[in-house]
Coordinates of C-alpha atoms in Angstrom, one line a residue:
M1 CA -54.9 20.6 -90.1
D2 CA -54.8 23.8 -92.0
L3 CA -53.5 24.5 -95.3
E4 CA -50.4 26.5 -93.9
A5 CA -49.4 23.6 -91.8
L6 CA -49.7 21.6 -95.1
Q7 CA -47.2 23.6 -97.1
F8 CA -44.9 22.9 -93.7
R9 CA -45.0 19.8 -94.0
S10 CA -44.5 19.8 -97.3
R11 CA -41.8 21.6 -97.6
I12 CA -39.8 20.0 -94.1
I13 CA -40.4 16.6 -95.9
H14 CA -39.1 18.0 -99.2
Q15 CA -36.0 19.4 -97.5
I16 CA -35.5 16.3 -95.9
R17 CA -35.3 14.8 -99.1
E18 CA -32.9 17.0 -100.2
F19 CA -30.4 17.2 -98.1
F20 CA -29.8 13.5 -97.7
F21 CA -29.7 13.3 -101.8
N22 CA -27.3 15.8 -101.6
R23 CA -25.2 13.6 -99.1
G24 CA -25.0 10.7 -102.1
Y25 CA -27.6 8.4 -99.6
L26 CA -30.2 6.3 -102.1
E27 CA -33.4 6.4 -101.3
V28 CA -35.5 3.8 -101.2
D29 CA -39.2 2.7 -100.6
T30 CA -39.5 -0.8 -98.9
P31 CA -42.9 -2.4 -97.8
A32 CA -45.5 -1.4 -95.0
L33 CA -46.7 -5.2 -94.8
S34 CA -44.5 -7.9 -93.6
E35 CA -44.4 -11.8 -93.4
H36 CA -42.0 -11.4 -89.2
L37 CA -40.7 -9.0 -87.9
I38 CA -37.8 -8.0 -85.8
P39 CA -38.6 -8.9 -81.8
E40 CA -38.6 -5.7 -79.6
N41 CA -40.8 -6.4 -76.4
C42 CA -40.5 -2.5 -76.0
L43 CA -43.5 -2.8 -79.2
E44 CA -46.3 -4.3 -79.6
V45 CA -47.5 -4.3 -83.7
F46 CA -50.5 -4.4 -85.5
Q47 CA -52.0 -7.7 -87.2
T48 CA -53.7 -8.4 -89.9
E49 CA -54.6 -11.3 -93.2
Y50 CA -54.1 -11.6 -97.2
I51 CA -56.7 -13.4 -98.7
E52 CA -55.8 -15.4 -101.9
P53 CA -58.3 -14.6 -104.0
W54 CA -58.8 -17.7 -106.2
S55 CA -59.0 -20.1 -103.0
Q56 CA -59.8 -17.8 -99.8
N57 CA -57.2 -18.7 -98.4
K58 CA -54.7 -17.0 -95.2
K59 CA -51.3 -15.1 -94.3
T60 CA -51.0 -13.2 -91.6
L61 CA -49.2 -9.8 -92.3
Y62 CA -48.0 -7.0 -89.5
L63 CA -47.8 -3.7 -90.4
V64 CA -44.1 -2.6 -89.9
P65 CA -43.5 -0.4 -86.6
S66 CA -40.4 0.5 -89.2
P67 CA -38.4 -0.1 -92.3
E68 CA -35.9 -1.7 -90.7
V69 CA -36.6 -5.1 -90.9
H70 CA -36.9 -5.0 -94.7
I71 CA -33.8 -2.1 -94.9
K72 CA -31.2 -4.2 -93.5
P73 CA -31.2 -7.0 -96.4
L74 CA -30.7 -4.4 -98.5
I75 CA -27.4 -2.6 -96.8
A76 CA -26.1 -6.4 -96.6
K77 CA -26.6 -6.6 -100.3
H78 CA -25.9 -3.5 -101.5
K79 CA -23.4 -1.7 -98.7
V80 CA -24.5 1.6 -100.1
S81 CA -26.4 4.6 -97.5
M82 CA -29.8 4.7 -97.8
F83 CA -32.6 6.8 -96.3
Q84 CA -36.9 6.1 -95.9
L85 CA -39.5 8.4 -95.6
S86 CA -42.8 5.8 -94.5
K87 CA -45.6 5.5 -92.2
C88 CA -44.9 3.3 -89.3
Y89 CA -47.3 1.3 -86.9
R90 CA -47.8 0.6 -83.5
N91 CA -49.9 -0.9 -81.8
V92 CA -50.9 -0.6 -77.8
E93 CA -49.5 3.6 -78.5
S94 CA -51.4 6.2 -76.8
I95 CA -52.9 9.4 -78.9
G96 CA -52.5 12.3 -78.2
R97 CA -49.9 14.9 -77.3
I98 CA -46.7 13.1 -78.9
H99 CA -48.5 9.8 -79.6
N100 CA -50.2 8.5 -82.7
P101 CA -50.2 4.2 -84.4
E102 CA -50.2 5.6 -87.3
F103 CA -47.0 8.0 -87.6
T104 CA -44.4 8.6 -90.2
M105 CA -40.7 8.1 -89.4
L106 CA -37.3 8.7 -91.2
E107 CA -34.7 6.2 -91.0
Y108 CA -31.2 6.3 -92.4
Y109 CA -28.4 4.3 -92.2
T110 CA -24.6 5.7 -93.4
M111 CA -22.1 3.8 -94.5
D112 CA -18.5 3.4 -92.6
A113 CA -20.3 5.5 -89.5
D114 CA -20.4 5.5 -85.9
Y115 CA -23.3 6.8 -83.8
M116 CA -21.1 9.9 -82.6
D117 CA -20.4 10.5 -86.9
S118 CA -24.6 9.7 -87.0
A119 CA -25.3 13.3 -84.0
T120 CA -23.3 14.5 -86.2
I121 CA -25.3 13.9 -89.8
T122 CA -28.4 15.0 -87.1
E123 CA -27.5 18.4 -86.2
E124 CA -26.6 19.3 -89.9
L125 CA -30.0 18.0 -91.3
V126 CA -31.4 19.8 -88.0
D127 CA -29.8 23.1 -88.9
Y128 CA -30.1 22.0 -92.6
L129 CA -33.9 22.8 -92.1
L130 CA -34.0 25.7 -90.3
P131 CA -34.7 28.7 -91.4
T132 CA -31.7 30.8 -92.8
S133 CA -30.9 33.7 -89.4
T134 CA -28.5 36.8 -90.5
N135 CA -29.1 37.8 -86.1
R136 CA -27.9 34.7 -84.0
E137 CA -28.8 36.5 -81.1
A138 CA -32.0 37.7 -81.9
D139 CA -33.2 33.7 -83.6
V140 CA -36.2 32.7 -83.1
F141 CA -34.7 29.0 -83.7
K142 CA -30.9 29.5 -81.8
F143 CA -32.1 26.3 -79.3
L144 CA -32.5 24.3 -81.9
R145 CA -29.0 25.6 -83.5
P146 CA -25.8 22.6 -83.6
P147 CA -24.1 22.4 -81.4
F148 CA -26.3 20.3 -79.7
I149 CA -25.4 18.9 -75.2
R150 CA -23.7 15.5 -75.6
L151 CA -24.4 13.5 -71.9
S152 CA -23.9 10.0 -71.0
M153 CA -26.4 8.1 -69.2
D154 CA -24.3 7.6 -66.8
D155 CA -23.6 10.7 -66.2
A156 CA -27.3 11.9 -66.6
F157 CA -28.0 9.4 -63.7
E158 CA -25.2 10.9 -61.2
T159 CA -26.7 14.2 -61.8
Y160 CA -30.7 13.9 -62.0
A161 CA -30.8 10.6 -60.0
G162 CA -27.7 11.0 -57.6
F163 CA -26.1 7.6 -58.3
R164 CA -23.7 6.5 -61.0
L165 CA -25.1 4.0 -62.9
S166 CA -22.0 2.1 -63.6
K167 CA -21.8 1.5 -59.5
C168 CA -25.3 -0.3 -59.7
S169 CA -24.9 -3.9 -61.6
S170 CA -27.3 -6.1 -59.5
A171 CA -31.0 -5.0 -58.9
L172 CA -30.4 -5.0 -55.5
D173 CA -28.5 -2.2 -56.0
L174 CA -31.4 -0.7 -58.9
A175 CA -33.8 -1.1 -55.9
K176 CA -32.1 0.8 -53.1
Q177 CA -31.5 4.2 -55.2
A178 CA -36.0 3.5 -56.0
L179 CA -36.5 3.7 -52.5
R180 CA -34.1 6.5 -51.3
L181 CA -36.0 8.4 -54.0
G182 CA -39.5 7.7 -53.2
I183 CA -40.4 6.1 -56.2
M184 CA -40.8 2.2 -55.2
E185 CA -42.8 1.1 -51.9
Q186 CA -40.6 -1.3 -50.1
P187 CA -41.7 -4.1 -51.1
N188 CA -40.8 -7.5 -49.2
N189 CA -37.4 -8.9 -51.5
P190 CA -36.6 -6.1 -53.9
F191 CA -34.1 -8.5 -55.4
K192 CA -36.8 -10.7 -56.4
T193 CA -39.7 -8.6 -56.5
W194 CA -37.6 -6.4 -59.6
A195 CA -35.4 -7.3 -62.5
W196 CA -32.9 -4.5 -63.7
D197 CA -34.2 -3.2 -66.2
D198 CA -37.3 -2.8 -64.9
L199 CA -36.1 -0.5 -62.3
Y200 CA -33.3 1.3 -64.5
E201 CA -36.8 2.0 -67.0
L202 CA -38.4 3.4 -63.7
I203 CA -35.6 5.6 -62.5
F204 CA -35.7 6.7 -65.5
V205 CA -38.6 8.0 -66.3
Q206 CA -39.0 9.5 -63.1
C207 CA -36.3 11.3 -62.2
V208 CA -33.5 11.9 -65.2
E209 CA -36.0 11.9 -68.5
P210 CA -38.3 14.8 -66.8
N211 CA -34.9 16.6 -66.0
L212 CA -33.1 16.7 -69.2
P213 CA -31.8 20.0 -70.4
K214 CA -34.6 22.0 -72.0
E215 CA -32.3 25.0 -73.7
K216 CA -30.3 22.9 -76.4
P217 CA -31.6 19.2 -77.8
V218 CA -29.3 16.5 -76.2
F219 CA -28.1 13.3 -77.7
L220 CA -28.3 10.4 -74.2
F221 CA -25.5 8.4 -75.3
N222 CA -24.3 4.8 -73.9
Y223 CA -27.2 3.5 -73.2
P224 CA -26.8 -0.1 -70.1
A225 CA -26.1 -3.3 -72.0
K226 CA -28.0 -4.7 -70.1
V227 CA -31.2 -3.3 -72.1
P228 CA -30.5 -5.5 -75.3
C229 CA -30.7 -3.9 -78.9
L230 CA -28.9 -4.5 -82.0
A231 CA -26.2 -2.0 -80.9
K232 CA -22.3 -2.5 -80.9
D233 CA -21.0 -2.8 -77.4
V234 CA -18.7 -0.1 -76.2
P235 CA -15.8 -2.1 -75.2
E236 CA -14.4 -1.1 -71.7
K237 CA -11.2 -1.4 -70.5
N238 CA -10.8 -3.7 -68.2
G239 CA -13.1 -6.0 -70.5
E240 CA -16.4 -5.8 -68.9
I241 CA -19.0 -4.4 -71.7
L242 CA -21.4 -2.0 -69.5
W243 CA -23.1 0.0 -72.5
K244 CA -24.2 0.3 -75.9
Q245 CA -23.1 2.6 -78.7
R246 CA -26.2 3.5 -79.0
W247 CA -27.7 7.5 -77.9
E248 CA -31.4 9.0 -78.0
L249 CA -32.4 12.8 -79.5
Y250 CA -33.7 14.6 -76.9
A251 CA -35.5 18.6 -77.8
E252 CA -37.5 20.3 -75.4
G253 CA -38.1 17.4 -73.5
I254 CA -39.2 15.2 -76.2
E255 CA -37.5 11.9 -78.0
L256 CA -37.0 12.5 -81.4
S257 CA -34.3 10.0 -82.8
N258 CA -33.3 6.4 -81.2
C259 CA -29.8 5.3 -83.3
Y260 CA -27.2 2.9 -83.0
S261 CA -24.1 2.1 -84.4
E262 CA -25.5 -1.3 -86.0
E263 CA -24.1 -4.3 -85.0
T264 CA -22.6 -6.7 -87.5
D265 CA -21.9 -9.9 -85.2
A266 CA -23.9 -12.3 -87.2
E267 CA -23.8 -14.9 -84.1
K268 CA -24.9 -11.6 -81.5
V269 CA -27.6 -10.9 -83.9
R270 CA -29.1 -14.3 -84.1
T271 CA -29.0 -15.0 -80.4
Y272 CA -30.3 -11.6 -79.7
F273 CA -33.1 -12.6 -82.1
E274 CA -33.7 -16.0 -80.3
S275 CA -33.8 -15.0 -76.9
E276 CA -36.4 -11.9 -77.7
R277 CA -38.0 -14.1 -79.9
A278 CA -39.3 -16.2 -76.8
I279 CA -40.3 -13.3 -74.3
K280 CA -42.2 -12.2 -77.3
D281 CA -44.2 -15.1 -77.4
K282 CA -44.9 -15.7 -74.1
M283 CA -45.1 -12.0 -73.1
A284 CA -46.6 -9.8 -76.6
L285 CA -50.4 -9.0 -76.4
V286 CA -49.4 -9.4 -80.5
P287 CA -47.0 -12.1 -81.2
H288 CA -45.6 -12.3 -84.7
K289 CA -43.9 -14.7 -86.4
V290 CA -39.6 -13.7 -86.8
D291 CA -37.3 -15.3 -89.4
S292 CA -34.8 -17.7 -87.8
E293 CA -32.9 -17.3 -90.9
Y294 CA -32.5 -13.3 -90.4
W295 CA -29.1 -13.7 -88.8
K296 CA -27.5 -14.7 -91.8
H297 CA -28.1 -10.8 -93.2
F298 CA -25.3 -9.6 -91.0
I299 CA -22.7 -12.4 -91.9
N300 CA -20.2 -10.1 -93.8
F301 CA -22.4 -6.8 -93.0
P302 CA -21.2 -3.4 -93.4
K303 CA -20.0 -0.9 -90.7
C304 CA -22.7 1.6 -90.7
S305 CA -25.4 3.9 -88.1
G306 CA -28.2 4.0 -87.8
N307 CA -31.1 6.5 -87.7
A308 CA -34.7 6.7 -86.8
M309 CA -36.4 9.9 -86.3
G310 CA -40.1 10.7 -85.8
V311 CA -40.9 13.1 -88.6
D312 CA -44.4 14.2 -86.9
R313 CA -42.6 15.7 -83.4
L314 CA -39.6 17.1 -85.9
I315 CA -42.4 19.0 -87.8
A316 CA -44.2 20.2 -84.4
L317 CA -40.8 21.2 -83.0
L318 CA -40.1 23.2 -85.8
S319 CA -43.4 24.5 -85.9
G320 CA -43.4 25.6 -82.2
Y321 CA -46.2 23.1 -81.5
K322 CA -46.0 21.3 -78.1
T323 CA -47.8 18.9 -79.9
I324 CA -48.1 16.2 -83.6
E325 CA -51.9 17.0 -83.6
P326 CA -52.3 20.4 -85.2
I327 CA -49.3 18.8 -88.0
L328 CA -51.0 15.5 -88.7
P329 CA -52.5 15.0 -92.6

């Protein structure tokens, strides 16, 4: 990493802090190690040990994949908007153009806000980090200027995969679509061979994600409720829950952010932890401890929205690079 890139990285990180300080957010600095983690079956973690010097007893610890596990108890206690810039660690990650097992994350939580409020704040953050332009027509960063595109997951599937996700409630429905799209071989029994969320992920990765607009950043919002996460439900008129109040931000085809209207129902959090923990214990390459009492932080948890942004990817984008490698310190 050359000096110019180091200076640019330093300036962007300073400006990120400045943006949130100016809006009254509290910066927190939580630990990189934890005795327990939030169970997330989409990722693997690093395990290490602390050895007591006087007894040589060993305690298992984990490098955090995000600071969420430490920040949410602080939110529960203090109920103020806060942010953190931190190193995060994810195991079984490829090393390459946009991936690294150690990376810098910006995570921020806004009180009395939902995921669409966070979308506006994120637009304003990106705009704040861009150089001022007196000639917007000739602005080389014009493609990053707000407003960003807002596209629902249901509309994205219709546009890029040729069907509405909301019309495919069973695994068999999705298997038929995958066969039509030519991205899955004919199994003997598609319903028993594939799970709904696996088929959704297959079609999304193969057909939807690569074709998202690139002329402007895209908020892809309202993710399917069949894919569990700690986001609030989007209520349907007929009472059926199809979607989660979640979006991901894509810029030039690269995922930058993952945002929720945070779940505040303690019982739903408890159920999520139990379900995900059971899968994690069975399937994870590196199983980890889960705090069985963590859900209690969500008793009287405040309405808020949290967003996790990949800072290395953001800096690469602002630098004009297609890869994070030149801007990693």
